PDB file of C-alpha atoms in Angstrom:
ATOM      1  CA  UNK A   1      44.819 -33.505-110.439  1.00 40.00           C
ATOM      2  CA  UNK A   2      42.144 -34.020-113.226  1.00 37.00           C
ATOM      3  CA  UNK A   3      39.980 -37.264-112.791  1.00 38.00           C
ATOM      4  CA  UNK A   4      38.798 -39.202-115.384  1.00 34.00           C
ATOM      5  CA  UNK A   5      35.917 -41.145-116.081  1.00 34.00           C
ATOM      6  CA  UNK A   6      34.657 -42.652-119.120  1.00 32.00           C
ATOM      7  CA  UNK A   7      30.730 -43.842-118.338  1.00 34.00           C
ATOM      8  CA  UNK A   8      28.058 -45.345-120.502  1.00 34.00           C
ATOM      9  CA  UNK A   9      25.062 -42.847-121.917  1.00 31.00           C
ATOM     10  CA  UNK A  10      23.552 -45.924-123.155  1.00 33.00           C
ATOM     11  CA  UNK A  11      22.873 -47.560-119.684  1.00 31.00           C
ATOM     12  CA  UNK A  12      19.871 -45.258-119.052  1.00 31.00           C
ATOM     13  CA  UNK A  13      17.535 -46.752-121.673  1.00 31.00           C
ATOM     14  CA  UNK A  14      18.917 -50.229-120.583  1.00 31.00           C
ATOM     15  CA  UNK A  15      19.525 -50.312-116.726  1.00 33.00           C
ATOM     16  CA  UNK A  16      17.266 -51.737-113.731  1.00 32.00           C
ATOM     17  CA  UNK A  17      15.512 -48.813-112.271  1.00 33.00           C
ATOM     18  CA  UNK A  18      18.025 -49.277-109.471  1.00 36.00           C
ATOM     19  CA  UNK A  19      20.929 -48.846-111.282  1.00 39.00           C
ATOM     20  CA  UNK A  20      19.309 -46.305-114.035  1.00 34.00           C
ATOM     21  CA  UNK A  21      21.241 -43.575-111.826  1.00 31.00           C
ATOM     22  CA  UNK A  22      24.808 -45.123-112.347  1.00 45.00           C
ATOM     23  CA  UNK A  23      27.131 -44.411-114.854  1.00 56.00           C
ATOM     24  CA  UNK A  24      29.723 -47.010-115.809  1.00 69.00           C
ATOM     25  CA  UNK A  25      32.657 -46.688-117.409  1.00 67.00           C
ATOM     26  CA  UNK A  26      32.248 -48.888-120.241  1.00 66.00           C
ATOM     27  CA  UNK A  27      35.406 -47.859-122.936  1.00 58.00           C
ATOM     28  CA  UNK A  28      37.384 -50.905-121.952  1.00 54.00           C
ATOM     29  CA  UNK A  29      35.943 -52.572-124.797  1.00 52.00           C
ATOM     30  CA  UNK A  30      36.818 -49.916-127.687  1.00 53.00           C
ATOM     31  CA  UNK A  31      39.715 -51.280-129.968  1.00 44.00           C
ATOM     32  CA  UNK A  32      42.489 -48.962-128.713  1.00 46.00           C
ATOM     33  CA  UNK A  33      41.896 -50.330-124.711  1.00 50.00           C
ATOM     34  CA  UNK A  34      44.836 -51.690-122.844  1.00 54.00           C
ATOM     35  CA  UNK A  35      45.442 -55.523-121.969  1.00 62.00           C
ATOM     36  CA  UNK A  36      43.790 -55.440-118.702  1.00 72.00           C
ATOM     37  CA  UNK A  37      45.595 -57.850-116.071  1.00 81.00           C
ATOM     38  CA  UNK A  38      43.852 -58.442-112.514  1.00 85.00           C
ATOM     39  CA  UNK A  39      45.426 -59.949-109.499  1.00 87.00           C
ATOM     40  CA  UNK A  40      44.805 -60.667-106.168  1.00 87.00           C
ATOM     41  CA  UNK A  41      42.054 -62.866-104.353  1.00 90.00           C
ATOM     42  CA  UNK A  42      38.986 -61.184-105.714  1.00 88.00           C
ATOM     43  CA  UNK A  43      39.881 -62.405-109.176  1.00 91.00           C
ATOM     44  CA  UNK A  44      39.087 -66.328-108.264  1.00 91.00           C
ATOM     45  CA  UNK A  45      35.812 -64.829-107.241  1.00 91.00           C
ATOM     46  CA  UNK A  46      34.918 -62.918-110.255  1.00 92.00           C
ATOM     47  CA  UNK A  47      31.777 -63.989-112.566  1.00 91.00           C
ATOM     48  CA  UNK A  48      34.234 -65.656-115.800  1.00 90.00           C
ATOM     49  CA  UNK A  49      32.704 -63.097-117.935  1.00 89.00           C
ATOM     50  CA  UNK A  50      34.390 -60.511-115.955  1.00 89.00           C
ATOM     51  CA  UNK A  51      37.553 -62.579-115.089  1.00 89.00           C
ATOM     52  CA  UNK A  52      38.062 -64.193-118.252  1.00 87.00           C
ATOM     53  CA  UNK A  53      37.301 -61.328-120.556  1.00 84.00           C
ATOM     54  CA  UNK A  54      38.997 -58.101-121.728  1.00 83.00           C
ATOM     55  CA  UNK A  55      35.695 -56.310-121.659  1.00 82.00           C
ATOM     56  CA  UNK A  56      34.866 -57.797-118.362  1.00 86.00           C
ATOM     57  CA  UNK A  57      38.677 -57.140-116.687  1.00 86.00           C
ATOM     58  CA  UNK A  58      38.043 -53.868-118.408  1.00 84.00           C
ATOM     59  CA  UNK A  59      34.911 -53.135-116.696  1.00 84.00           C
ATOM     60  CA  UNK A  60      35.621 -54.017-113.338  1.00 87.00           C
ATOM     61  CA  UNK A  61      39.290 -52.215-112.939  1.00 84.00           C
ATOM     62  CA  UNK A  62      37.262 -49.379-114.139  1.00 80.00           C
ATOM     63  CA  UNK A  63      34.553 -48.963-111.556  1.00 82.00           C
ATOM     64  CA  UNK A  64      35.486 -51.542-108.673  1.00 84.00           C
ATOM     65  CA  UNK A  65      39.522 -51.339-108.413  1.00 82.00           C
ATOM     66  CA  UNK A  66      39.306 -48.270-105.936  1.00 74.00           C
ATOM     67  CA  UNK A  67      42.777 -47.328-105.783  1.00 69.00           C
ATOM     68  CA  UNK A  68      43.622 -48.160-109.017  1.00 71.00           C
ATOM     69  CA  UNK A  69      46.408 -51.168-108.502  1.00 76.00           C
ATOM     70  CA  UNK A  70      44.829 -53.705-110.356  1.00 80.00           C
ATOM     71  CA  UNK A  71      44.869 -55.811-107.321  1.00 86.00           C
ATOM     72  CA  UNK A  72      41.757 -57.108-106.455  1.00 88.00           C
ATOM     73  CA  UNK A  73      40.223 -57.190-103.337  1.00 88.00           C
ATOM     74  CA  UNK A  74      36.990 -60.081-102.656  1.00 88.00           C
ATOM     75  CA  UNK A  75      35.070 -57.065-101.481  1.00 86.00           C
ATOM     76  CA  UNK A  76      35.344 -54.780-105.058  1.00 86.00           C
ATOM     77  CA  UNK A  77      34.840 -58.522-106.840  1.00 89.00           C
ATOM     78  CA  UNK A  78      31.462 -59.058-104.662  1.00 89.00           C
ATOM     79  CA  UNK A  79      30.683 -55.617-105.690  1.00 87.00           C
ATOM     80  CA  UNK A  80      31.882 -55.959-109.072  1.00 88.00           C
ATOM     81  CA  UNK A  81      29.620 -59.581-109.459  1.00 88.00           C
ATOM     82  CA  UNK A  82      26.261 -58.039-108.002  1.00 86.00           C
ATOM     83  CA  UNK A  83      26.519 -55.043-110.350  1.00 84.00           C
ATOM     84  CA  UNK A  84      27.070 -57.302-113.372  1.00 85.00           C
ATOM     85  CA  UNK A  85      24.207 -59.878-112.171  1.00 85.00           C
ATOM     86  CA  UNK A  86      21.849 -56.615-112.065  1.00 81.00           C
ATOM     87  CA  UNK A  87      22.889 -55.231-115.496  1.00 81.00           C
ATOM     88  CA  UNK A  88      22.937 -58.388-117.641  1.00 80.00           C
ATOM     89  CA  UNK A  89      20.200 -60.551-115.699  1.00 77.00           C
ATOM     90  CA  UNK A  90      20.120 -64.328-115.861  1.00 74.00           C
ATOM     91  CA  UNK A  91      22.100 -64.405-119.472  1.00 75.00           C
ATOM     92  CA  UNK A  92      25.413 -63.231-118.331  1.00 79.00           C
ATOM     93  CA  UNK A  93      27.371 -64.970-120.857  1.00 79.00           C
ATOM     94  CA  UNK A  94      25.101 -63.226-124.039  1.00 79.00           C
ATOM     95  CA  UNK A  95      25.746 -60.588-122.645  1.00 79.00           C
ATOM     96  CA  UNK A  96      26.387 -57.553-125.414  1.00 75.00           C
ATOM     97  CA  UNK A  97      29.152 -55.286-124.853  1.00 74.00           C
ATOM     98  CA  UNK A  98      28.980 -53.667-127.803  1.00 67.00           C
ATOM     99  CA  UNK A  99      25.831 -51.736-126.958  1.00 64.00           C
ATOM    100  CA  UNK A 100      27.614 -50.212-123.826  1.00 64.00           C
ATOM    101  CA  UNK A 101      31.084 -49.126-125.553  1.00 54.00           C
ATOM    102  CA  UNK A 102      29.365 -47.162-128.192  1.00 46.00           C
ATOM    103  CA  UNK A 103      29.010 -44.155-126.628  1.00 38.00           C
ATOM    104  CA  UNK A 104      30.578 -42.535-123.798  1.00 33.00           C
ATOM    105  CA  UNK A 105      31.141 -38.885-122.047  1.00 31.00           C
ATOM    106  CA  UNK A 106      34.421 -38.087-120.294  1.00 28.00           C
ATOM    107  CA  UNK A 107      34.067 -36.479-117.085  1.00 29.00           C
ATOM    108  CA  UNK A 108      36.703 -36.816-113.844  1.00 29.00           C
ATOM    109  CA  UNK A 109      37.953 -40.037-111.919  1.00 33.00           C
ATOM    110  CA  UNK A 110      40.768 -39.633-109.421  1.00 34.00           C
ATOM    111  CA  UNK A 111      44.150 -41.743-110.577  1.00 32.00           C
ATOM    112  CA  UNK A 112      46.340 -41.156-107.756  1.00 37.00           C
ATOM    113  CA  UNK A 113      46.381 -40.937-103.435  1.00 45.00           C
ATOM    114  CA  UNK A 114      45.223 -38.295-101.958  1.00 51.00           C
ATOM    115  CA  UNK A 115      41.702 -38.752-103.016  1.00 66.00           C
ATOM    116  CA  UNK A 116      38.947 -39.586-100.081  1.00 80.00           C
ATOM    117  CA  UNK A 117      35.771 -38.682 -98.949  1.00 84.00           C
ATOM    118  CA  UNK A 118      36.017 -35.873 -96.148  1.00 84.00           C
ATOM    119  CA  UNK A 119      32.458 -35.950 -95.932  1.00 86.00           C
ATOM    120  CA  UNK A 120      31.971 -39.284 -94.953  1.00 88.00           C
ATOM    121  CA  UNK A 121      34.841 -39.297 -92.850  1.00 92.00           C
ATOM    122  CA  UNK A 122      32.919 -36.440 -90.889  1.00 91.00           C
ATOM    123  CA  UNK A 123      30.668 -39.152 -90.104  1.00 91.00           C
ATOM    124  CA  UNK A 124      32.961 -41.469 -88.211  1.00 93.00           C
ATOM    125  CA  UNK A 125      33.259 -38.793 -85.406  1.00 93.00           C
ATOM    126  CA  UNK A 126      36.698 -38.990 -84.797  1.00 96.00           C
ATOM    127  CA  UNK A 127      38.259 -37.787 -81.772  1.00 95.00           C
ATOM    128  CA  UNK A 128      41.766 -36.462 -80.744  1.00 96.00           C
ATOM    129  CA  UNK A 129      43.625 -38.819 -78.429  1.00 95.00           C
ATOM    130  CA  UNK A 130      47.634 -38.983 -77.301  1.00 95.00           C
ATOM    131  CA  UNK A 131      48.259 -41.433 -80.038  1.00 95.00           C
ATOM    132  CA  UNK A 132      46.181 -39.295 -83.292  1.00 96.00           C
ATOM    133  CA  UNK A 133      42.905 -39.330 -84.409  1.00 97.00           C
ATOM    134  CA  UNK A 134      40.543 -41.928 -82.865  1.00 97.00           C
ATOM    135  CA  UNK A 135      36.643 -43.538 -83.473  1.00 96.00           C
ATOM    136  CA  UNK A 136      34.676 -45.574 -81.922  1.00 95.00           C
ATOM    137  CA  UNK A 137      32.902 -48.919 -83.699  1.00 91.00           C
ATOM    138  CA  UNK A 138      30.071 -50.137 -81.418  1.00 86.00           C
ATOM    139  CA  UNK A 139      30.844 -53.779 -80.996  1.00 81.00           C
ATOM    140  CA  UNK A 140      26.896 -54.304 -81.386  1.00 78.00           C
ATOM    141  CA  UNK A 141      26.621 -53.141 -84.702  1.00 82.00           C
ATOM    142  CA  UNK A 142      29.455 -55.151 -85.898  1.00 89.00           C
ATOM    143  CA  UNK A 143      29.402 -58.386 -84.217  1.00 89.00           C
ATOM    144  CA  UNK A 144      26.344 -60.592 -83.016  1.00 86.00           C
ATOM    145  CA  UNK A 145      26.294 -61.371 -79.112  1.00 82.00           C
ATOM    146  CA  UNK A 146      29.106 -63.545 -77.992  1.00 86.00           C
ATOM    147  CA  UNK A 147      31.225 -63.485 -81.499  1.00 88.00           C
ATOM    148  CA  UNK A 148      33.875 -62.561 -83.235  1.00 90.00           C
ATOM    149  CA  UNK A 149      32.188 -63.007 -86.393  1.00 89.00           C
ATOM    150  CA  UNK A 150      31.429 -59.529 -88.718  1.00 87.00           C
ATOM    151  CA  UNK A 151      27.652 -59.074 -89.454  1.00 86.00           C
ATOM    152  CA  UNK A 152      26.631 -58.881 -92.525  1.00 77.00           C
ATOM    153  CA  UNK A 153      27.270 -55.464 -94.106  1.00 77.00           C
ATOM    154  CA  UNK A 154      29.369 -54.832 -90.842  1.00 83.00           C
ATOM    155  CA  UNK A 155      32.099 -54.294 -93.446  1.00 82.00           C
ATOM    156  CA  UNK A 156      30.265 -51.828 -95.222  1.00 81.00           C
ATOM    157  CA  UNK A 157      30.510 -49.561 -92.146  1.00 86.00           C
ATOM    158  CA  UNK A 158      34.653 -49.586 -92.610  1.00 90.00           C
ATOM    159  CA  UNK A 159      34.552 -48.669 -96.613  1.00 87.00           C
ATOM    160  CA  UNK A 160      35.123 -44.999 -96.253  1.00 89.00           C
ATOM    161  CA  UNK A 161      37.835 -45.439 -93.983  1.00 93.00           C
ATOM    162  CA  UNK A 162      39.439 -47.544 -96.626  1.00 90.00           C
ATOM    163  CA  UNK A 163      39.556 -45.983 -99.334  1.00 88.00           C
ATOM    164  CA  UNK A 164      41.209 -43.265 -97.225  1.00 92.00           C
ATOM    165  CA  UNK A 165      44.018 -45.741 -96.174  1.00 92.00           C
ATOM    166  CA  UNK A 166      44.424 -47.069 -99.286  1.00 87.00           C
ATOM    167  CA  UNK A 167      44.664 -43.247-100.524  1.00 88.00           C
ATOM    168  CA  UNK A 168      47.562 -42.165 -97.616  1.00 90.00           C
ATOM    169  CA  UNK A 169      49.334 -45.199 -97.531  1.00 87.00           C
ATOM    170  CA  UNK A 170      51.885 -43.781 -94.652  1.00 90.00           C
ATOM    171  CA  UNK A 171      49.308 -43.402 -92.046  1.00 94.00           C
ATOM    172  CA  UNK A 172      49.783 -46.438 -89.469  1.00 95.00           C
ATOM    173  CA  UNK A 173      47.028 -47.500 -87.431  1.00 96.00           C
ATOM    174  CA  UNK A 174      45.945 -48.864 -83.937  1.00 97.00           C
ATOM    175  CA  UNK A 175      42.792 -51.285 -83.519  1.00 97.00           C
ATOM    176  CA  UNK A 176      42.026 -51.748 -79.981  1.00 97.00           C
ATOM    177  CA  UNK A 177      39.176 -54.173 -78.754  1.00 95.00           C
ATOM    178  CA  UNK A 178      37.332 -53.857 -75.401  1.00 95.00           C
ATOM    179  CA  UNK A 179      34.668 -55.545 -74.227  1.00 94.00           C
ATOM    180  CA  UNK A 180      31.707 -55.394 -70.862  1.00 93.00           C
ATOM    181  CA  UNK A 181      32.153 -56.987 -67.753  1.00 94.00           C
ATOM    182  CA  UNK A 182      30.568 -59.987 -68.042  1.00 92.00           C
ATOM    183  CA  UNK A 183      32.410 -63.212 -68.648  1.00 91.00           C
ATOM    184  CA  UNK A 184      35.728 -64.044 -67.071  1.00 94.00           C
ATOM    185  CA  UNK A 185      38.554 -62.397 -67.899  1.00 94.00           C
ATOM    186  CA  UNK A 186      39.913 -64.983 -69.808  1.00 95.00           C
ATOM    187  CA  UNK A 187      37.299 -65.045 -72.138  1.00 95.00           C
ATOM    188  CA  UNK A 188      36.605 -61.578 -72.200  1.00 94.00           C
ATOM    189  CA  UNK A 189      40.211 -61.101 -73.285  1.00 95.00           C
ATOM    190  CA  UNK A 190      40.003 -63.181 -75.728  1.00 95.00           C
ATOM    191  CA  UNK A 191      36.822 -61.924 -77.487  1.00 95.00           C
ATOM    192  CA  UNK A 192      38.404 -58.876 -77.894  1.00 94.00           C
ATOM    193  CA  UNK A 193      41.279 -59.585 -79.405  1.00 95.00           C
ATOM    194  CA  UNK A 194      39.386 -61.717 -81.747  1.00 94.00           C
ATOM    195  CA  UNK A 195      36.786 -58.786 -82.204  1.00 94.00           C
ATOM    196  CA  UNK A 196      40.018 -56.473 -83.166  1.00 94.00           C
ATOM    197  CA  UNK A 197      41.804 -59.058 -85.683  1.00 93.00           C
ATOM    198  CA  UNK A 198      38.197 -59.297 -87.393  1.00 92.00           C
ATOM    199  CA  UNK A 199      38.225 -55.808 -87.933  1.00 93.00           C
ATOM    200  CA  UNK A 200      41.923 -55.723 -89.099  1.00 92.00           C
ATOM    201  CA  UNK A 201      40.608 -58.717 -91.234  1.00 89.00           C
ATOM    202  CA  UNK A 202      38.006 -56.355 -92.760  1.00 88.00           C
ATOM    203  CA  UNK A 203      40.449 -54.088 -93.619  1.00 89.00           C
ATOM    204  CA  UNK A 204      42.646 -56.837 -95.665  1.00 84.00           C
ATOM    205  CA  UNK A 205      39.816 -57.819 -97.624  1.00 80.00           C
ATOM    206  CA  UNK A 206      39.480 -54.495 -99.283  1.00 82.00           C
ATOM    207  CA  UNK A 207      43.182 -54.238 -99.592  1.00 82.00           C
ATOM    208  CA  UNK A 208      44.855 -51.972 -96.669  1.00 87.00           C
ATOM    209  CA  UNK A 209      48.693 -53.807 -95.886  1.00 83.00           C
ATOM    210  CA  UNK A 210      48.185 -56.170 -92.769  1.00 83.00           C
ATOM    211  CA  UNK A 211      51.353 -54.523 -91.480  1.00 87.00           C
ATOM    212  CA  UNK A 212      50.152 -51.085 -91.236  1.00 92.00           C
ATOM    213  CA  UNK A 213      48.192 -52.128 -87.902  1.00 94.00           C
ATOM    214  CA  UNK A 214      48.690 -53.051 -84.822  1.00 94.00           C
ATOM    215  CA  UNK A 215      45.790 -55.173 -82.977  1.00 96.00           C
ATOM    216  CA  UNK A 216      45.310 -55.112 -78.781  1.00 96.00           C
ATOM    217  CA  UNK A 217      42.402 -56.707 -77.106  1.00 96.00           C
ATOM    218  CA  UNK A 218      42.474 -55.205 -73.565  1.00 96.00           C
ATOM    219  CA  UNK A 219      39.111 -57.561 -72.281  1.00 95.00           C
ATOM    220  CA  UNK A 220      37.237 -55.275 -69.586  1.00 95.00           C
ATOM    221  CA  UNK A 221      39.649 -52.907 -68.792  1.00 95.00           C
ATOM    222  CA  UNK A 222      39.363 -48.926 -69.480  1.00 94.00           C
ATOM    223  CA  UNK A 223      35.709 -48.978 -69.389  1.00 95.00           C
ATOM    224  CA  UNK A 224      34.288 -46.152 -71.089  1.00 95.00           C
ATOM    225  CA  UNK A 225      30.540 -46.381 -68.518  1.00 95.00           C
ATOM    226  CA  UNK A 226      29.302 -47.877 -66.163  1.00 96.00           C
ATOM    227  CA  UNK A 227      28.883 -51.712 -66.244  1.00 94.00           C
ATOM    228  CA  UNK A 228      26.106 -52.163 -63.926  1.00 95.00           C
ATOM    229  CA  UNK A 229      23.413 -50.641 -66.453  1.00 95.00           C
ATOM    230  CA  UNK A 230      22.718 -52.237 -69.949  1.00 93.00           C
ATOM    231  CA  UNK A 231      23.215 -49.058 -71.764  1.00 93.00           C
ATOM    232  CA  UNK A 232      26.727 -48.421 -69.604  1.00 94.00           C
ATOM    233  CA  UNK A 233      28.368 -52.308 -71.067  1.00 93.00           C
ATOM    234  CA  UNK A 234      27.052 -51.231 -74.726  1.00 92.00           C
ATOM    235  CA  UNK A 235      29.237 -48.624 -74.310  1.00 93.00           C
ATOM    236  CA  UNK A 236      32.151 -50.551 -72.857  1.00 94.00           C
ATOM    237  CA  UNK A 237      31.639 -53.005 -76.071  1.00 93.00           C
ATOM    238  CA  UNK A 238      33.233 -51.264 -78.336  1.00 94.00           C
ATOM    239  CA  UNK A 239      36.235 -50.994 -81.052  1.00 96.00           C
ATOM    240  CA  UNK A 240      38.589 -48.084 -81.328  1.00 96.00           C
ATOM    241  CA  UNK A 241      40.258 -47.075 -84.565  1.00 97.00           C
ATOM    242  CA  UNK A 242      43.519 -45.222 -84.434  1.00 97.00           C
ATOM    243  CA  UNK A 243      45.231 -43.230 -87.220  1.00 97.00           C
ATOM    244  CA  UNK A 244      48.455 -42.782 -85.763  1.00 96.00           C
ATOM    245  CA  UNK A 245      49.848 -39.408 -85.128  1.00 95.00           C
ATOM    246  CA  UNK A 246      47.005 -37.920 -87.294  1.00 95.00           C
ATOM    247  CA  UNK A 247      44.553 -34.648 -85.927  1.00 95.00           C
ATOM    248  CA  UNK A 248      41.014 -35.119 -85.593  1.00 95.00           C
ATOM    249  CA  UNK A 249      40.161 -32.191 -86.994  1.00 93.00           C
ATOM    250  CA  UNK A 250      41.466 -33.017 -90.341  1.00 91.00           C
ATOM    251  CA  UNK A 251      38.485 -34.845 -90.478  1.00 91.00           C
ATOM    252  CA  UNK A 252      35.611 -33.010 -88.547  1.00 85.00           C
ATOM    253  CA  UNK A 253      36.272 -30.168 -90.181  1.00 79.00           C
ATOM    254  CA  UNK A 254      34.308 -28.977 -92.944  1.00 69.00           C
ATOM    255  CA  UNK A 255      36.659 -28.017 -95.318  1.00 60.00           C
TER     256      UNK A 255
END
């Protein structure tokens, strides 16, 4: 299926260095656009002159609603805000649209599921298991020692896996959460079930159904190393993604 994607040649001349390279669909603002509608809790945290705007909804269904739903996620509004904040600078609320609907090149935008990126799903490393397709999440890269709290950008780590969810929408998954041998059991059994639901959590926020997973924190048990060396409980520490009845090599493959 053709994609198709309506972006700005006038951002060039007018864009940050950083964002010089983007190119942002700016025809919601032409007079024959639709009456853009938004939902979902991103929309609260939207900038008003993307929330409360046509040209504004327009703009951020456009490049920031991923799967095309017009449901919102706070992760695509976050997004949506800090590209804005770059693009208009401090005067958000002069800011002219006019300048970036007037001209525009039409290229291809995918409208539909089925659309992911196998190459960056490559990069998980995913693994066949009994249950389907599995990965590993280092528990040290997501979560500071002790917590159950995502780092910052942790989240970004879990995008690409997204947007394939949100593109195969019957693929179930499994999120199971282990952690070393230190602590009691008690409290190591805890941690990782709290570890798991934060990564389920991540998953909500940039809109994958709650009820497509199921969450198990299994403490210490089925160590993965050794836990009498540091590098053996890093190991151990550790979150395991599922897709459910789904081959690994669909996605360490290269075509």
């Amino acid at each position: 299926m053709k994609k198709l994607i309506l972006a700005a040649t006038a951002l060039a001349a007018l864009a940050t260095p950083t964002l010089a390279q983007d190119r942002w669909d700016w025809a919601g603002g032409r007079p024959d656009a639709a009456d853009y509608r938004l939902v979902g809790p991103g929309v609260r945290v939207l900038y008003p002159e993307l929330r409360d705007t046509r040209r504004g909804r327009a703009f951020v269904i456009r490049n920031f609603d991923r799967n095309q739903d017009r449901f919102l996620t706070v992760f695509e509004a976050r997004a949506a805000n800090r590209a804005f904040a770059q693009i208009a600078g401090p005067r958000r609320g002069g800011f002219d649209w006019d300048s970036r609907d007037s001209g525009y090149v039409v290229a291809d935008r995918a409208r539909g599921g089925g659309e992911w990126d196998r190459g960056a799903m490559r990069g998980y490393g995913f693994r066949q298991t009994a249950r389907g397709a599995t990965m590993r999440l280092d528990e040290d890269v997501l979560f500071a020692t002790d917590s159950a709290v995502l780092r910052p950008g942790a989240i970004d780590k879990l995008h690409t896996l997204a947007d394939y969810l949100r593109s195969e929408p019957g693929v179930r998954v499994a999120i199971d959460g282990y952690t070393d041998s230190r602590g009691s059991d008690a409290h190591n059994q805890a941690l990782s079930e709290r570890r798991a639901d934060a990564v389920r959590g991540a998953f909500d926020q940039m809109g994958v159904t709650r009820a497509r997973f199921t969450v198990v924190g299994h403490g210490e048990a089925d160590p993965v190393a050794s836990n009498a060396t540091p590098q053996g409980m890093r190991q151990n520490r550790r979150v395991e993604v599922t897709l459910l009845g789904q081959r690994a090599d669909r996605f360490t493959r290269a075509n």
